[in-house]
Coordinates of C-alpha atoms in Angstrom, one line a residue:
M639 CA 27.5 4.4 -24.6
R640 CA 31.2 5.2 -24.1
L641 CA 30.7 5.0 -20.3
L642 CA 29.1 1.6 -20.7
L643 CA 32.0 0.3 -22.9
L644 CA 34.5 1.7 -20.4
W645 CA 32.7 0.0 -17.5
L646 CA 32.6 -3.3 -19.4
S647 CA 36.3 -3.1 -20.2
V648 CA 37.1 -2.5 -16.5
L649 CA 35.0 -5.5 -15.5
Y650 CA 36.7 -7.6 -18.2
A651 CA 40.2 -6.7 -17.0
W652 CA 39.2 -7.3 -13.4
A653 CA 37.8 -10.8 -14.3
D654 CA 41.0 -11.7 -16.2
E655 CA 43.2 -10.9 -13.2
H656 CA 41.0 -12.8 -10.8
E657 CA 40.3 -15.7 -13.1
H658 CA 44.0 -16.0 -13.9
T659 CA 43.5 -16.2 -17.6
Y660 CA 45.0 -13.9 -20.2
N661 CA 44.8 -13.2 -23.9
D662 CA 48.0 -12.5 -25.9
R663 CA 49.3 -9.0 -25.3
E664 CA 46.8 -8.4 -22.5
E665 CA 48.0 -6.3 -19.6
V666 CA 49.5 -8.1 -16.6
V667 CA 49.7 -6.1 -13.4
L668 CA 52.8 -6.0 -11.2
W669 CA 51.6 -5.1 -7.7
M670 CA 54.1 -3.7 -5.2
N671 CA 53.2 -4.9 -1.7
T672 CA 55.4 -4.1 1.3
V673 CA 59.0 -3.5 2.3
G674 CA 60.6 -4.2 5.7
P675 CA 63.5 -5.8 7.7
Y676 CA 64.2 -9.4 6.7
H677 CA 64.4 -10.6 10.4
N678 CA 61.2 -8.9 11.4
R679 CA 58.6 -10.5 9.2
Q680 CA 55.6 -8.6 10.6
E681 CA 57.3 -5.2 10.6
T682 CA 56.3 -4.1 7.1
Y683 CA 55.7 -0.8 5.4
K684 CA 54.3 0.4 2.1
Y685 CA 56.7 -0.2 -0.7
F686 CA 56.7 3.4 -1.7
S687 CA 57.4 4.5 1.9
L688 CA 61.0 4.2 0.6
P689 CA 61.8 6.8 -2.0
F690 CA 61.4 4.4 -5.0
C691 CA 60.0 5.9 -8.1
V692 CA 56.9 4.8 -10.0
G693 CA 56.6 3.7 -13.6
T694 CA 55.0 5.9 -16.3
K695 CA 51.9 3.8 -16.8
K696 CA 48.6 5.1 -15.4
S697 CA 48.0 4.1 -11.9
I698 CA 45.5 1.4 -11.0
G699 CA 43.7 1.3 -7.6
H700 CA 43.5 -1.8 -5.4
Y701 CA 41.2 -2.4 -2.5
H702 CA 41.3 -5.1 0.2
E703 CA 39.4 -8.0 -1.2
T704 CA 39.0 -9.9 2.0
L705 CA 39.1 -9.1 5.7
G706 CA 42.2 -11.3 6.1
E707 CA 44.1 -9.1 3.6
A708 CA 43.3 -5.9 5.6
L709 CA 44.2 -7.5 8.9
Q710 CA 47.5 -8.9 7.6
G711 CA 48.6 -5.5 6.3
V712 CA 48.5 -6.2 2.6
E713 CA 49.0 -2.9 0.8
L714 CA 49.1 -3.4 -3.0
E715 CA 50.2 -0.4 -5.1
F716 CA 50.6 -0.4 -8.8
S717 CA 54.2 -0.5 -10.0
G718 CA 53.6 1.5 -13.2
L719 CA 55.4 -1.0 -15.3
N720 CA 54.1 -1.9 -18.7
I721 CA 53.9 -5.8 -18.9
Q722 CA 51.8 -7.6 -21.5
F723 CA 51.1 -11.3 -21.7
K724 CA 53.7 -13.2 -23.8
E725 CA 55.4 -9.9 -24.9
D726 CA 59.1 -9.7 -24.0
V727 CA 60.5 -6.4 -22.9
M728 CA 64.2 -5.6 -23.3
Q729 CA 65.9 -3.7 -20.5
A730 CA 64.3 -0.3 -20.3
T731 CA 64.4 2.6 -17.9
Y732 CA 61.0 3.2 -16.3
C733 CA 61.8 6.0 -13.9
E734 CA 64.6 8.0 -12.3
I735 CA 65.3 8.8 -8.7
D736 CA 66.7 12.2 -7.8
L737 CA 68.8 11.0 -4.9
S738 CA 68.9 13.8 -2.3
K739 CA 70.6 13.4 1.0
G740 CA 67.3 12.5 2.7
K741 CA 66.5 9.8 0.2
R742 CA 70.0 8.4 0.3
D743 CA 69.8 8.1 4.1
A744 CA 66.5 6.3 3.8
F745 CA 68.0 3.8 1.4
V746 CA 71.1 3.4 3.6
Y747 CA 69.0 2.7 6.7
A748 CA 67.0 0.1 4.7
I749 CA 70.1 -1.6 3.5
K750 CA 71.7 -1.7 6.9
N751 CA 68.6 -3.4 8.3
H752 CA 68.4 -5.9 5.4
Y753 CA 65.2 -4.6 4.0
W754 CA 63.4 -6.8 1.4
Y755 CA 60.3 -6.1 -0.6
Q756 CA 57.4 -8.2 -1.9
M757 CA 55.6 -8.0 -5.2
Y758 CA 52.8 -9.9 -6.8
I759 CA 52.1 -10.9 -10.4
D760 CA 48.8 -12.8 -10.9
D761 CA 48.8 -13.6 -7.1
L762 CA 52.2 -15.2 -7.2
P763 CA 54.6 -13.6 -4.7
I764 CA 58.0 -12.3 -5.6
W765 CA 60.7 -11.2 -3.2
G766 CA 63.7 -9.0 -3.7
I767 CA 66.4 -7.3 -1.7
V768 CA 66.7 -3.5 -1.7
G769 CA 70.5 -3.3 -1.8
E770 CA 73.7 -4.4 -0.1
A771 CA 76.7 -2.9 1.6
D772 CA 80.4 -3.6 0.8
E773 CA 82.5 -5.7 3.1
N774 CA 83.7 -2.7 5.1
G775 CA 80.2 -1.3 5.6
E776 CA 81.2 2.1 4.3
D777 CA 79.6 2.1 0.8
Y778 CA 76.0 1.1 0.1
Y779 CA 74.6 -0.1 -3.2
L780 CA 71.1 -0.1 -4.6
W781 CA 69.8 -2.8 -7.0
T782 CA 68.3 -0.8 -9.9
Y783 CA 67.5 -3.5 -12.5
K784 CA 64.5 -5.9 -12.0
K785 CA 64.9 -8.8 -14.4
L786 CA 61.6 -10.7 -14.5
E787 CA 61.3 -14.1 -16.0
I788 CA 57.6 -15.3 -16.3
G789 CA 56.6 -18.8 -17.1
Y790 CA 53.2 -19.5 -18.8
N791 CA 51.2 -22.6 -19.6
G792 CA 48.6 -22.0 -22.2
N793 CA 46.8 -18.8 -21.2
R794 CA 47.8 -18.9 -17.6
I795 CA 50.8 -17.7 -15.6
V796 CA 52.5 -20.5 -13.7
D797 CA 55.9 -19.2 -12.6
V798 CA 57.6 -15.9 -11.8
N799 CA 61.3 -15.3 -11.0
L800 CA 63.1 -12.1 -10.2
T801 CA 66.8 -11.4 -10.6
S802 CA 68.1 -8.2 -9.1
E803 CA 71.0 -6.6 -11.0
G804 CA 72.4 -3.2 -11.8
K805 CA 74.2 -2.5 -8.5
V806 CA 74.6 1.3 -8.2
K807 CA 76.5 3.1 -5.4
L808 CA 74.4 5.5 -3.4
V809 CA 75.9 9.0 -3.7
P810 CA 73.9 12.1 -2.6
N811 CA 72.7 14.6 -5.2
T812 CA 72.9 12.1 -8.1
K813 CA 70.3 10.6 -10.4
V814 CA 69.6 6.8 -10.2
Q815 CA 67.9 5.2 -13.2
M816 CA 65.5 2.3 -12.4
S817 CA 65.1 -0.3 -15.2
Y818 CA 63.3 -3.6 -15.8
S819 CA 63.0 -6.3 -18.4
V820 CA 60.5 -9.1 -19.0
K821 CA 61.2 -12.5 -20.5
W822 CA 58.4 -14.9 -21.2
K823 CA 59.0 -18.6 -21.4
K824 CA 56.8 -21.7 -21.9
S825 CA 56.5 -23.9 -18.9
D826 CA 55.2 -27.5 -18.3
V827 CA 54.1 -26.6 -14.7
R828 CA 50.4 -27.1 -14.3
F829 CA 48.4 -24.1 -13.0
E830 CA 47.2 -26.2 -10.0
D831 CA 50.8 -26.9 -9.0
R832 CA 52.3 -23.4 -9.5
F833 CA 52.6 -22.8 -5.7
D834 CA 54.6 -26.0 -5.1
K835 CA 57.9 -24.1 -5.6
Y836 CA 57.1 -22.0 -2.5
L837 CA 56.7 -25.1 -0.3
D838 CA 59.6 -26.7 1.5
P839 CA 59.0 -30.5 1.8
S840 CA 62.6 -31.1 3.0
F841 CA 61.7 -28.9 6.1
F842 CA 58.1 -29.9 6.9
Q843 CA 58.4 -33.6 5.9
H844 CA 61.8 -34.1 7.6
R845 CA 62.3 -37.3 9.5
I846 CA 62.3 -35.4 12.8
H847 CA 58.7 -34.3 12.0
W848 CA 57.7 -37.9 11.3
F849 CA 59.5 -39.1 14.4
S850 CA 57.8 -36.5 16.6
I851 CA 54.4 -37.6 15.4
F852 CA 55.3 -41.3 15.9
N853 CA 56.7 -40.5 19.3
S854 CA 53.6 -38.6 20.4
F855 CA 51.4 -41.4 19.0
M856 CA 53.3 -44.0 21.1
M857 CA 53.0 -41.8 24.1
V858 CA 49.2 -41.7 23.5
I859 CA 49.0 -45.5 23.3
F860 CA 51.1 -45.9 26.4
L861 CA 49.2 -43.3 28.4
V862 CA 45.7 -44.6 27.3
G863 CA 46.8 -48.1 28.2
L864 CA 48.3 -47.0 31.6
V865 CA 45.2 -45.0 32.5
S866 CA 42.9 -47.8 31.5
M867 CA 44.8 -50.4 33.4
I868 CA 45.2 -48.3 36.6
L869 CA 41.7 -46.9 36.6
M870 CA 40.0 -50.2 35.7
R871 CA 41.9 -52.2 38.3
T872 CA 41.6 -49.6 40.9
L873 CA 38.0 -48.8 40.3
R874 CA 37.2 -52.6 40.3
K875 CA 38.8 -52.8 43.8
D876 CA 36.9 -49.6 44.9
Y877 CA 33.6 -51.0 43.7
A878 CA 34.3 -54.3 45.5
R879 CA 35.3 -52.5 48.7
Y880 CA 32.2 -50.3 48.5
S881 CA 30.0 -53.4 47.9
K882 CA 31.3 -55.1 51.0
E883 CA 30.6 -51.9 53.0
E884 CA 27.0 -52.1 51.9
E885 CA 26.7 -55.5 53.5
I886 CA 27.7 -54.4 57.0
D887 CA 25.4 -52.6 59.4
D888 CA 25.4 -48.9 60.0
M889 CA 27.2 -49.2 63.4
D890 CA 30.1 -51.1 61.9
R891 CA 30.3 -48.7 59.0
D892 CA 30.5 -45.7 61.3
L893 CA 33.3 -47.4 63.2
G894 CA 35.1 -48.6 60.0
D895 CA 37.9 -46.8 58.2
E896 CA 36.0 -45.3 55.2
Y897 CA 38.0 -43.3 52.6
G898 CA 38.1 -42.6 48.9
W899 CA 36.1 -40.9 46.2
K900 CA 32.8 -42.4 47.3
Q901 CA 32.8 -40.3 50.5
V902 CA 32.4 -37.1 48.5
H903 CA 29.4 -38.3 46.5
G904 CA 27.2 -35.6 48.2
D905 CA 29.5 -32.8 47.1
V906 CA 31.1 -33.9 43.8
F907 CA 28.3 -32.4 41.8
R908 CA 28.2 -29.2 43.8
P909 CA 28.4 -26.1 41.5
S910 CA 31.8 -24.8 40.9
S911 CA 33.0 -21.5 42.3
H912 CA 32.3 -18.6 40.0
P913 CA 30.0 -20.6 37.7
L914 CA 29.4 -17.7 35.4
I915 CA 33.1 -17.3 34.4
F916 CA 33.6 -21.1 34.4
S917 CA 30.8 -21.8 32.1
S918 CA 31.8 -19.0 29.8
L919 CA 35.3 -20.4 29.6
I920 CA 34.0 -23.9 28.8
G921 CA 31.7 -22.6 26.1
S922 CA 34.6 -20.6 24.5
G923 CA 36.9 -23.6 24.7
C924 CA 34.4 -25.8 22.9
Q925 CA 34.0 -23.1 20.2
I926 CA 37.8 -22.8 19.7
F927 CA 38.1 -26.6 19.4
A928 CA 35.3 -26.7 16.8
V929 CA 36.9 -23.8 14.8
S930 CA 40.3 -25.5 14.9
L931 CA 38.8 -28.8 13.7
I932 CA 36.8 -27.2 10.8
V933 CA 39.6 -24.9 9.6
I934 CA 42.1 -27.8 9.6
I935 CA 39.7 -29.9 7.6
V936 CA 39.1 -27.0 5.1
A937 CA 42.8 -26.4 4.8
M938 CA 43.4 -30.1 4.1
I939 CA 40.8 -30.0 1.3
E940 CA 41.5 -26.6 -0.1
D941 CA 45.0 -25.0 -0.5
L942 CA 44.3 -21.9 1.5
Y943 CA 47.9 -20.7 1.2
T944 CA 47.4 -19.8 -2.4
E945 CA 45.2 -16.8 -1.7
R946 CA 46.3 -13.8 0.3
G947 CA 44.7 -13.7 3.8
S948 CA 42.4 -16.7 3.0
M949 CA 43.4 -18.6 6.2
L950 CA 42.6 -15.7 8.5
S951 CA 39.3 -14.9 6.6
T952 CA 38.3 -18.6 6.8
A953 CA 39.0 -18.7 10.6
I954 CA 37.0 -15.5 11.3
F955 CA 34.0 -16.8 9.2
V956 CA 34.0 -20.2 10.8
Y957 CA 34.4 -18.7 14.3
A958 CA 31.4 -16.4 13.7
A959 CA 29.3 -19.1 12.1
I960 CA 29.6 -21.7 14.8
S961 CA 29.0 -19.3 17.7
P962 CA 25.9 -21.4 18.7
V963 CA 28.4 -24.0 19.9
N964 CA 29.7 -21.5 22.5
G965 CA 26.2 -20.6 23.6
Y966 CA 25.0 -24.2 23.8
F967 CA 27.8 -25.6 26.0
G968 CA 28.3 -22.5 28.1
G969 CA 24.6 -21.8 28.6
S970 CA 23.6 -25.5 29.4
L971 CA 26.5 -25.8 31.9
Y972 CA 25.5 -22.6 33.6
A973 CA 21.9 -23.7 33.8
R974 CA 22.9 -27.1 35.3
Q975 CA 24.9 -25.3 37.9
G976 CA 21.9 -23.3 39.0
G977 CA 23.0 -19.9 37.4
R978 CA 20.2 -17.3 37.0
R979 CA 22.1 -14.5 35.3
W980 CA 22.1 -16.3 31.9
I981 CA 22.0 -13.1 29.8
K982 CA 25.2 -11.8 31.5
Q983 CA 26.8 -15.3 31.0
M984 CA 25.8 -15.2 27.3
F985 CA 27.4 -11.8 26.8
I986 CA 30.6 -12.8 28.6
G987 CA 30.8 -16.1 26.6
A988 CA 30.2 -14.3 23.3
F989 CA 32.8 -11.6 23.8
L990 CA 35.5 -13.3 25.9
I991 CA 37.7 -14.4 23.0
P992 CA 36.9 -11.4 20.7
A993 CA 37.6 -9.0 23.5
M994 CA 41.0 -10.6 24.2
V995 CA 42.0 -10.7 20.6
C996 CA 40.7 -7.2 19.8
G997 CA 42.2 -5.7 23.0
T998 CA 45.7 -7.1 22.1
A999 CA 45.3 -5.9 18.5
F1000 CA 44.2 -2.5 19.6
F1001 CA 47.3 -2.1 21.8
I1002 CA 49.7 -3.3 19.0
N1003 CA 47.8 -1.1 16.5
F1004 CA 48.9 2.0 18.5
I1005 CA 52.6 0.9 18.0
A1006 CA 52.0 0.1 14.3
I1007 CA 50.5 3.6 13.8
Y1008 CA 53.5 5.2 15.5
Y1009 CA 55.8 3.2 13.2
H1010 CA 53.6 4.0 10.1
A1011 CA 53.6 0.3 9.5
S1012 CA 51.3 -1.4 7.0
R1013 CA 50.1 -3.7 9.9
A1014 CA 48.1 -0.8 11.3
I1015 CA 44.5 -1.9 11.0
P1016 CA 42.3 0.6 9.1
F1017 CA 39.4 2.1 10.9
G1018 CA 36.9 0.6 8.4
T1019 CA 38.3 -2.9 9.2
M1020 CA 37.8 -2.3 12.9
V1021 CA 34.2 -1.3 12.3
A1022 CA 33.7 -4.5 10.2
V1023 CA 35.1 -6.7 13.0
C1024 CA 32.9 -4.9 15.6
C1025 CA 29.8 -5.5 13.3
I1026 CA 30.7 -9.2 13.1
C1027 CA 30.8 -9.4 16.9
F1028 CA 27.6 -7.5 17.5
F1029 CA 25.4 -8.6 14.6
V1030 CA 26.6 -12.2 13.9
I1031 CA 28.4 -13.7 16.9
L1032 CA 26.1 -12.3 19.6
P1033 CA 22.7 -13.3 18.0
L1034 CA 24.1 -16.8 17.1
N1035 CA 25.4 -17.1 20.7
L1036 CA 21.9 -16.2 22.0
V1037 CA 20.4 -19.0 19.8
G1038 CA 22.9 -21.5 21.2
T1039 CA 22.3 -20.4 24.8
I1040 CA 18.5 -20.7 24.5
L1041 CA 18.9 -24.2 22.9
G1042 CA 21.4 -25.3 25.6
R1043 CA 19.3 -24.1 28.5
N1044 CA 16.2 -25.9 27.1
L1045 CA 17.7 -29.1 25.8
A1046 CA 20.5 -29.8 28.3
G1047 CA 20.0 -27.4 31.2
Q1048 CA 18.4 -29.7 33.7
P1049 CA 20.8 -30.9 36.5
N1050 CA 20.3 -34.7 36.1
F1051 CA 23.2 -35.7 38.4
P1052 CA 23.4 -39.3 39.5
C1053 CA 23.9 -38.2 43.2
R1054 CA 22.1 -35.7 45.3
V1055 CA 24.0 -32.6 46.5
N1056 CA 24.2 -32.2 50.2
A1057 CA 22.9 -28.9 51.7
V1058 CA 26.1 -28.4 53.8
P1059 CA 29.5 -28.7 52.1
R1060 CA 31.7 -31.5 53.5
P1061 CA 35.0 -30.3 55.1
I1062 CA 38.0 -31.1 52.9
P1063 CA 40.6 -33.2 54.9
E1064 CA 44.3 -32.4 54.9
K1065 CA 46.4 -34.2 52.3
K1066 CA 49.9 -34.5 51.2
W1067 CA 51.4 -31.5 49.3
F1068 CA 51.6 -33.2 45.9
M1069 CA 47.8 -33.8 46.1
E1070 CA 47.0 -30.1 46.4
P1071 CA 45.0 -28.6 43.4
A1072 CA 47.8 -26.0 42.8
V1073 CA 50.4 -28.7 42.4
I1074 CA 48.2 -30.8 40.2
V1075 CA 47.4 -27.8 38.0
C1076 CA 51.1 -27.0 37.5
L1077 CA 52.0 -30.6 36.6
G1078 CA 49.0 -31.3 34.5
G1079 CA 50.2 -29.4 31.4
I1080 CA 53.6 -31.1 31.0
L1081 CA 52.5 -34.2 29.1
P1082 CA 50.1 -32.4 26.7
F1083 CA 52.8 -29.9 25.9
G1084 CA 55.3 -32.7 25.4
S1085 CA 53.0 -34.2 22.8
I1086 CA 52.8 -31.0 20.7
F1087 CA 56.0 -29.0 21.2
I1088 CA 57.8 -30.3 18.1
E1089 CA 54.7 -29.3 16.0
M1090 CA 54.8 -25.9 17.8
Y1091 CA 58.3 -25.4 16.2
F1092 CA 57.0 -25.9 12.7
I1093 CA 53.9 -23.7 13.3
F1094 CA 56.0 -20.9 14.8
T1095 CA 58.5 -21.1 11.9
S1096 CA 55.8 -20.9 9.3
F1097 CA 54.2 -17.9 11.0
W1098 CA 57.2 -15.9 12.3
A1099 CA 59.7 -16.9 9.5
Y1100 CA 59.3 -17.4 5.7
K1101 CA 57.9 -20.9 5.5
I1102 CA 54.4 -21.8 4.1
Y1103 CA 52.7 -24.3 6.4
Y1104 CA 50.9 -26.9 4.3
V1105 CA 51.1 -30.2 6.1
Y1106 CA 47.6 -29.9 7.8
G1107 CA 47.4 -33.7 8.0
F1108 CA 50.2 -33.5 10.6
M1109 CA 48.3 -30.8 12.4
M1110 CA 45.1 -32.9 12.5
L1111 CA 47.0 -35.8 14.0
V1112 CA 48.6 -33.5 16.6
L1113 CA 45.2 -32.1 17.5
V1114 CA 43.8 -35.6 18.0
I1115 CA 46.8 -36.6 20.1
L1116 CA 46.6 -33.5 22.2
C1117 CA 42.9 -34.1 22.9
I1118 CA 43.5 -37.8 24.0
V1119 CA 46.6 -36.9 26.1
T1120 CA 44.7 -34.0 27.8
V1121 CA 41.7 -36.1 28.7
C1122 CA 43.8 -38.9 30.0
V1123 CA 45.9 -36.6 32.2
T1124 CA 43.0 -34.7 33.6
I1125 CA 41.1 -37.9 34.4
V1126 CA 44.1 -39.3 36.4
C1127 CA 44.5 -36.0 38.2
T1128 CA 40.8 -35.8 39.0
Y1129 CA 40.8 -39.4 40.3
F1130 CA 43.6 -38.8 42.7
L1131 CA 42.0 -35.5 43.8
L1132 CA 38.7 -37.2 44.5
N1133 CA 40.4 -40.1 46.3
A1134 CA 41.9 -37.5 48.6
E1135 CA 38.3 -36.5 49.3
D1136 CA 38.7 -33.1 47.6
Y1137 CA 35.6 -32.5 45.5
R1138 CA 36.9 -29.2 43.9
W1139 CA 37.5 -31.1 40.6
Q1140 CA 35.8 -28.7 38.1
W1141 CA 38.3 -25.9 38.2
T1142 CA 41.2 -28.3 38.8
S1143 CA 40.4 -30.4 35.7
F1144 CA 40.1 -27.2 33.6
L1145 CA 43.2 -25.5 34.9
S1146 CA 45.4 -28.6 34.9
A1147 CA 44.7 -29.0 31.2
A1148 CA 44.9 -25.2 30.5
S1149 CA 48.3 -25.1 32.1
T1150 CA 49.6 -26.4 28.8
A1151 CA 49.4 -22.7 27.7
I1152 CA 52.0 -21.7 30.3
Y1153 CA 54.5 -24.1 28.8
V1154 CA 53.7 -23.1 25.3
Y1155 CA 54.3 -19.4 26.2
M1156 CA 57.5 -20.3 28.0
Y1157 CA 58.6 -22.1 24.8
S1158 CA 57.8 -19.0 22.8
F1159 CA 60.5 -17.1 24.8
Y1160 CA 63.0 -19.8 24.0
Y1161 CA 62.0 -19.6 20.3
Y1162 CA 62.3 -15.8 20.2
F1163 CA 65.8 -15.6 21.8
F1164 CA 67.4 -18.7 20.2
K1165 CA 65.6 -19.4 16.9
T1166 CA 65.0 -15.9 15.5
K1167 CA 66.8 -12.6 15.1
M1168 CA 63.9 -10.3 15.7
Y1169 CA 64.5 -6.9 17.3
G1170 CA 62.8 -3.6 17.9
L1171 CA 59.7 -2.5 19.9
F1172 CA 57.1 -3.2 17.2
Q1173 CA 58.2 -6.8 16.3
T1174 CA 58.8 -7.7 19.9
S1175 CA 55.4 -6.4 21.1
F1176 CA 53.7 -8.0 18.1
Y1177 CA 55.4 -11.4 18.8
F1178 CA 54.8 -11.6 22.5
G1179 CA 51.3 -10.0 22.3
Y1180 CA 49.9 -12.5 19.7
M1181 CA 51.8 -15.4 21.3
A1182 CA 50.0 -14.6 24.5
V1183 CA 46.7 -14.6 22.6
F1184 CA 47.6 -17.9 20.9
S1185 CA 48.7 -19.5 24.2
T1186 CA 45.6 -18.3 26.1
A1187 CA 43.2 -19.6 23.3
L1188 CA 45.1 -22.9 23.3
G1189 CA 44.8 -23.1 27.1
I1190 CA 41.1 -22.4 27.1
M1191 CA 40.6 -25.1 24.4
C1192 CA 42.6 -27.7 26.3
G1193 CA 40.9 -26.8 29.6
A1194 CA 37.4 -27.3 28.0
I1195 CA 38.5 -30.6 26.5
G1196 CA 39.9 -31.7 29.8
Y1197 CA 36.8 -30.7 31.7
M1198 CA 34.4 -32.4 29.3
G1199 CA 36.3 -35.7 29.4
T1200 CA 36.6 -35.5 33.1
S1201 CA 33.0 -34.7 33.6
A1202 CA 32.0 -37.8 31.6
F1203 CA 34.4 -39.9 33.8
V1204 CA 33.0 -38.5 37.1
R1205 CA 29.4 -39.0 36.0
K1206 CA 30.3 -42.6 34.9
I1207 CA 31.9 -43.7 38.2
Y1208 CA 29.2 -42.2 40.4
T1209 CA 26.5 -43.8 38.3
N1210 CA 28.0 -47.3 38.7
V1211 CA 28.3 -47.2 42.5
K1212 CA 25.4 -47.7 44.8
I1213 CA 24.7 -44.7 46.9
D1214 CA 22.2 -44.7 49.8

């Protein structure tokens, strides 16, 4: 009976913390999370890796509640402080640090590198500085007094503020007393609005942000109008010229000066080189686009920033759940191109993105383990990710591949493919596929680079990104610009009688990733103060993953739009 009552009391306490409701004098848990250099946001360590002492209250264990928490290095440990709902606590000593030379050196190193720590009360984050140095940098001081002021509205906590006081000089072989106090105050802040204080409207809703969206939108209108005008007028002339050519006899046509995209009608639908890799990239790009769209919509509806790791957990769940999209588009394209090793294509398509992400994470994990950082991914989490890949993503990808091959796998091209490839004539240097690929990503990057600054700042600095409506607009603008640019590039390529448009359309859109990664170098050196092997490898490693995923998505969008365009123009022209 006692065990049952104890178990019920534990469940009751657990429910209170997770439901965010408290009774008077009920325990409120202060969790200590991580500590690390201020300029290196991702370089974090367990709070008690510094020689802080623990309060006298009995310890409470915490486990990773979501996959996102574990992957983001959340390491909650109980502070040992006795805090009760609506019960003020006058300044009281909760523990004492016996400051040996080693402990003093650890604190000095932390202060020199501007270490800050993070705590949580009722899922509300609190930040504090470990200590400070004097003006000469000779003496170092530790903040020893945590002054907590907690706001409540009814039976819910809606606000937490921390004031660090009690500056004590660090002297070896002395004792340092750590103290705290708690002041409860009534607040008019609604529980639903309690995270508003952490947002920064003056930064994210700055006029520059609005102007960049307007500027990109005007560029879209101009580009769509320009593409429509050029292509419609040019295609109308092409159709008229080809119609006149149909009226003359074969001898005159052979002697005539024929040129343009019609001449490659027997090769334009020829399978691309390396169709297995190509179709896998297209399928992965379609999946990344679908994930981006769904996650942005969910983030617009739900405030995902209010829960630790919820954005990452949502992205992983959505990515796994819509794996059939990858299989459908990749498998159907591979079937239309005459591919026979469809099982191999399915495996490559399913594991292309997970292998890239996990490979990068595995490399960075070695560095994190060497540094004893909290970002080191636990073995159990690695096993969980592998299980998701093998038992969720792969079977769903198989379902999508089978559906794609059976529903859209027939090569119903408007033109027959010649048995012998047509020789590609010489053309001017700026019409070469390599040049088109390099230039194709400039306009898509120009439409998003301002938004990249806000996204980078929210991830690599201390801003919470919440304007997902802006992100949705930018995604739509990026898609339109990418499709327009790749259509124009493909039209000029086909007009030069070069039928290698599949890879060219994909890579010209995917080259946006190169410009984004180049911009990340500028951001690192001129907009941040990051330093050290761990933070640098973390930054450039995951920026490479982000840029590559963005490039694959843009490439797939460019190819799908261009494919529809090519099919349309060859359907409308009469081919003998």
